[in-house]
Amino acid sequence: MNHKKDYSGPYHGYDGFAIFARDMDLALNSPTWGLIGAPWSKNAKAKAKATV
């Protein structure tokens, strides 16, 4: 039984590359990235100044 739910591996061999590519795709295209602002955007800078 795998106790680590965030690990899907194994990443070795030819089949491992497909698993790794799928995991990278899920991480990079996650909808949660829309919940944070880019540090170079004007809104993020204004928010950072207000909290300092």
Short mmCIF file of N, CA, C and O in Angstrom, two decimals:
data_model
loop_
_atom_site.label_atom_id
_atom_site.label_comp_id
_atom_site.label_asym_id
_atom_site.label_seq_id
_atom_site.Cartn_x
_atom_site.Cartn_y
_atom_site.Cartn_z
N MET A 1 0.84 -1.17 0.00
CA MET A 1 0.00 0.00 0.00
C MET A 1 0.89 1.24 0.00
O MET A 1 1.85 1.31 0.74
N ASN A 2 0.56 2.20 -0.83
CA ASN A 2 1.32 3.43 -0.92
C ASN A 2 0.75 4.45 0.05
O ASN A 2 -0.39 4.88 -0.08
N HIS A 3 1.54 4.84 1.04
CA HIS A 3 1.07 5.79 2.04
C HIS A 3 1.20 7.24 1.60
O HIS A 3 0.60 8.12 2.19
N LYS A 4 1.98 7.49 0.57
CA LYS A 4 2.14 8.85 0.07
C LYS A 4 1.19 9.06 -1.10
O LYS A 4 1.39 8.54 -2.18
N LYS A 5 0.16 9.83 -0.90
CA LYS A 5 -0.86 10.01 -1.93
C LYS A 5 -0.40 10.97 -3.03
O LYS A 5 -1.00 11.01 -4.08
N ASP A 6 0.63 11.78 -2.79
CA ASP A 6 1.07 12.72 -3.80
C ASP A 6 2.12 12.14 -4.76
O ASP A 6 2.57 12.81 -5.66
N TYR A 7 2.49 10.92 -4.60
CA TYR A 7 3.51 10.29 -5.43
C TYR A 7 2.85 9.27 -6.35
O TYR A 7 2.12 8.41 -5.90
N SER A 8 3.07 9.43 -7.65
CA SER A 8 2.46 8.47 -8.55
C SER A 8 3.49 7.55 -9.20
O SER A 8 3.12 6.50 -9.65
N GLY A 9 4.75 7.94 -9.31
CA GLY A 9 5.86 7.19 -9.88
C GLY A 9 5.51 5.77 -10.24
O GLY A 9 4.36 5.43 -10.32
N PRO A 10 6.43 4.90 -10.52
CA PRO A 10 7.87 5.14 -10.64
C PRO A 10 8.21 5.80 -11.97
O PRO A 10 7.49 5.63 -12.95
N TYR A 11 9.27 6.54 -11.98
CA TYR A 11 9.66 7.32 -13.14
C TYR A 11 10.82 6.71 -13.92
O TYR A 11 11.49 7.39 -14.66
N HIS A 12 11.09 5.45 -13.76
CA HIS A 12 12.24 4.85 -14.45
C HIS A 12 11.80 4.17 -15.74
O HIS A 12 10.66 3.71 -15.88
N GLY A 13 12.69 4.14 -16.68
CA GLY A 13 12.44 3.45 -17.94
C GLY A 13 11.53 4.22 -18.89
O GLY A 13 11.16 5.36 -18.66
N TYR A 14 11.19 3.56 -19.97
CA TYR A 14 10.37 4.18 -21.02
C TYR A 14 8.97 4.48 -20.49
O TYR A 14 8.42 5.55 -20.74
N ASP A 15 8.37 3.55 -19.78
CA ASP A 15 7.03 3.77 -19.24
C ASP A 15 7.03 4.85 -18.17
O ASP A 15 6.05 5.57 -18.01
N GLY A 16 8.13 5.00 -17.46
CA GLY A 16 8.23 6.02 -16.44
C GLY A 16 8.18 7.43 -17.00
O GLY A 16 7.69 8.35 -16.36
N PHE A 17 8.69 7.59 -18.22
CA PHE A 17 8.65 8.91 -18.84
C PHE A 17 7.21 9.36 -19.09
O PHE A 17 6.87 10.52 -18.90
N ALA A 18 6.36 8.45 -19.50
CA ALA A 18 4.96 8.79 -19.74
C ALA A 18 4.28 9.19 -18.43
O ALA A 18 3.48 10.13 -18.40
N ILE A 19 4.60 8.51 -17.35
CA ILE A 19 4.03 8.85 -16.04
C ILE A 19 4.54 10.21 -15.59
O ILE A 19 3.77 11.04 -15.11
N PHE A 20 5.84 10.46 -15.79
CA PHE A 20 6.41 11.74 -15.42
C PHE A 20 5.81 12.88 -16.24
O PHE A 20 5.46 13.93 -15.71
N ALA A 21 5.63 12.67 -17.55
CA ALA A 21 5.04 13.69 -18.41
C ALA A 21 3.61 13.98 -17.99
O ALA A 21 3.18 15.14 -17.93
N ARG A 22 2.86 12.97 -17.64
CA ARG A 22 1.48 13.17 -17.18
C ARG A 22 1.45 13.96 -15.88
O ARG A 22 0.66 14.89 -15.73
N ASP A 23 2.33 13.62 -14.95
CA ASP A 23 2.37 14.33 -13.67
C ASP A 23 2.79 15.79 -13.85
O ASP A 23 2.25 16.68 -13.19
N MET A 24 3.74 16.06 -14.74
CA MET A 24 4.15 17.44 -15.00
C MET A 24 3.01 18.23 -15.65
O MET A 24 2.77 19.38 -15.31
N ASP A 25 2.29 17.59 -16.56
CA ASP A 25 1.16 18.24 -17.20
C ASP A 25 0.08 18.59 -16.17
O ASP A 25 -0.47 19.69 -16.18
N LEU A 26 -0.21 17.67 -15.27
CA LEU A 26 -1.21 17.94 -14.23
C LEU A 26 -0.77 19.07 -13.31
O LEU A 26 -1.59 19.89 -12.89
N ALA A 27 0.52 19.13 -13.00
CA ALA A 27 1.01 20.17 -12.09
C ALA A 27 1.05 21.54 -12.76
O ALA A 27 0.64 22.54 -12.18
N LEU A 28 1.52 21.59 -14.00
CA LEU A 28 1.67 22.87 -14.68
C LEU A 28 0.35 23.45 -15.17
O LEU A 28 0.20 24.66 -15.27
N ASN A 29 -0.60 22.61 -15.47
CA ASN A 29 -1.89 23.07 -15.98
C ASN A 29 -2.99 23.00 -14.93
O ASN A 29 -4.17 22.97 -15.27
N SER A 30 -2.60 23.01 -13.68
CA SER A 30 -3.56 22.94 -12.59
C SER A 30 -4.37 24.23 -12.51
O SER A 30 -3.82 25.33 -12.62
N PRO A 31 -5.68 24.14 -12.28
CA PRO A 31 -6.48 25.35 -12.16
C PRO A 31 -6.17 26.16 -10.91
O PRO A 31 -6.57 27.31 -10.80
N THR A 32 -5.44 25.60 -9.97
CA THR A 32 -5.10 26.33 -8.75
C THR A 32 -4.14 27.47 -9.00
O THR A 32 -4.03 28.38 -8.18
N TRP A 33 -3.43 27.46 -10.13
CA TRP A 33 -2.52 28.57 -10.45
C TRP A 33 -3.29 29.87 -10.62
O TRP A 33 -2.75 30.95 -10.46
N GLY A 34 -4.56 29.80 -10.97
CA GLY A 34 -5.37 31.00 -11.12
C GLY A 34 -5.73 31.66 -9.80
O GLY A 34 -6.23 32.78 -9.78
N LEU A 35 -5.47 31.00 -8.70
CA LEU A 35 -5.80 31.54 -7.38
C LEU A 35 -4.74 32.50 -6.85
O LEU A 35 -4.99 33.22 -5.89
N ILE A 36 -3.56 32.51 -7.46
CA ILE A 36 -2.49 33.40 -7.00
C ILE A 36 -2.18 34.40 -8.11
O ILE A 36 -2.37 34.12 -9.28
N GLY A 37 -1.71 35.56 -7.72
CA GLY A 37 -1.37 36.59 -8.69
C GLY A 37 0.10 36.55 -9.04
O GLY A 37 0.94 36.10 -8.26
N ALA A 38 0.40 37.05 -10.23
CA ALA A 38 1.79 37.13 -10.65
C ALA A 38 2.48 38.26 -9.89
O ALA A 38 1.89 39.32 -9.70
N PRO A 39 3.70 38.07 -9.42
CA PRO A 39 4.37 39.10 -8.64
C PRO A 39 4.65 40.38 -9.42
O PRO A 39 4.85 41.42 -8.82
N TRP A 40 4.65 40.32 -10.74
CA TRP A 40 4.94 41.51 -11.53
C TRP A 40 3.67 42.28 -11.92
O TRP A 40 3.76 43.32 -12.53
N SER A 41 2.50 41.78 -11.53
CA SER A 41 1.28 42.50 -11.88
C SER A 41 1.06 43.69 -10.94
O SER A 41 1.52 43.70 -9.81
N LYS A 42 0.36 44.69 -11.42
CA LYS A 42 0.13 45.91 -10.64
C LYS A 42 -0.68 45.63 -9.38
O LYS A 42 -0.41 46.19 -8.33
N ASN A 43 -1.66 44.77 -9.48
CA ASN A 43 -2.50 44.46 -8.32
C ASN A 43 -1.71 43.78 -7.22
O ASN A 43 -1.91 44.05 -6.04
N ALA A 44 -0.81 42.89 -7.59
CA ALA A 44 0.00 42.19 -6.60
C ALA A 44 0.95 43.16 -5.90
O ALA A 44 1.17 43.06 -4.69
N LYS A 45 1.53 44.11 -6.64
CA LYS A 45 2.42 45.08 -6.03
C LYS A 45 1.67 45.99 -5.07
O LYS A 45 2.14 46.31 -3.99
N ALA A 46 0.47 46.41 -5.45
CA ALA A 46 -0.33 47.27 -4.58
C ALA A 46 -0.73 46.53 -3.31
O ALA A 46 -0.71 47.09 -2.23
N LYS A 47 -1.05 45.27 -3.45
CA LYS A 47 -1.43 44.47 -2.29
C LYS A 47 -0.23 44.29 -1.35
O LYS A 47 -0.36 44.34 -0.15
N ALA A 48 0.96 44.09 -1.92
CA ALA A 48 2.17 43.90 -1.12
C ALA A 48 2.50 45.19 -0.36
O ALA A 48 2.90 45.15 0.80
N LYS A 49 2.35 46.34 -0.99
CA LYS A 49 2.61 47.61 -0.31
C LYS A 49 1.64 47.83 0.82
O LYS A 49 2.00 48.34 1.87
N ALA A 50 0.41 47.45 0.63
CA ALA A 50 -0.61 47.66 1.66
C ALA A 50 -0.37 46.80 2.89
O ALA A 50 -0.71 47.20 4.00
N THR A 51 0.24 45.64 2.73
CA THR A 51 0.46 44.75 3.86
C THR A 51 1.76 45.03 4.60
O THR A 51 1.95 44.58 5.70
N VAL A 52 2.67 45.81 4.01
CA VAL A 52 3.96 46.08 4.63
C VAL A 52 3.88 47.17 5.66
O VAL A 52 3.15 47.99 5.84
#
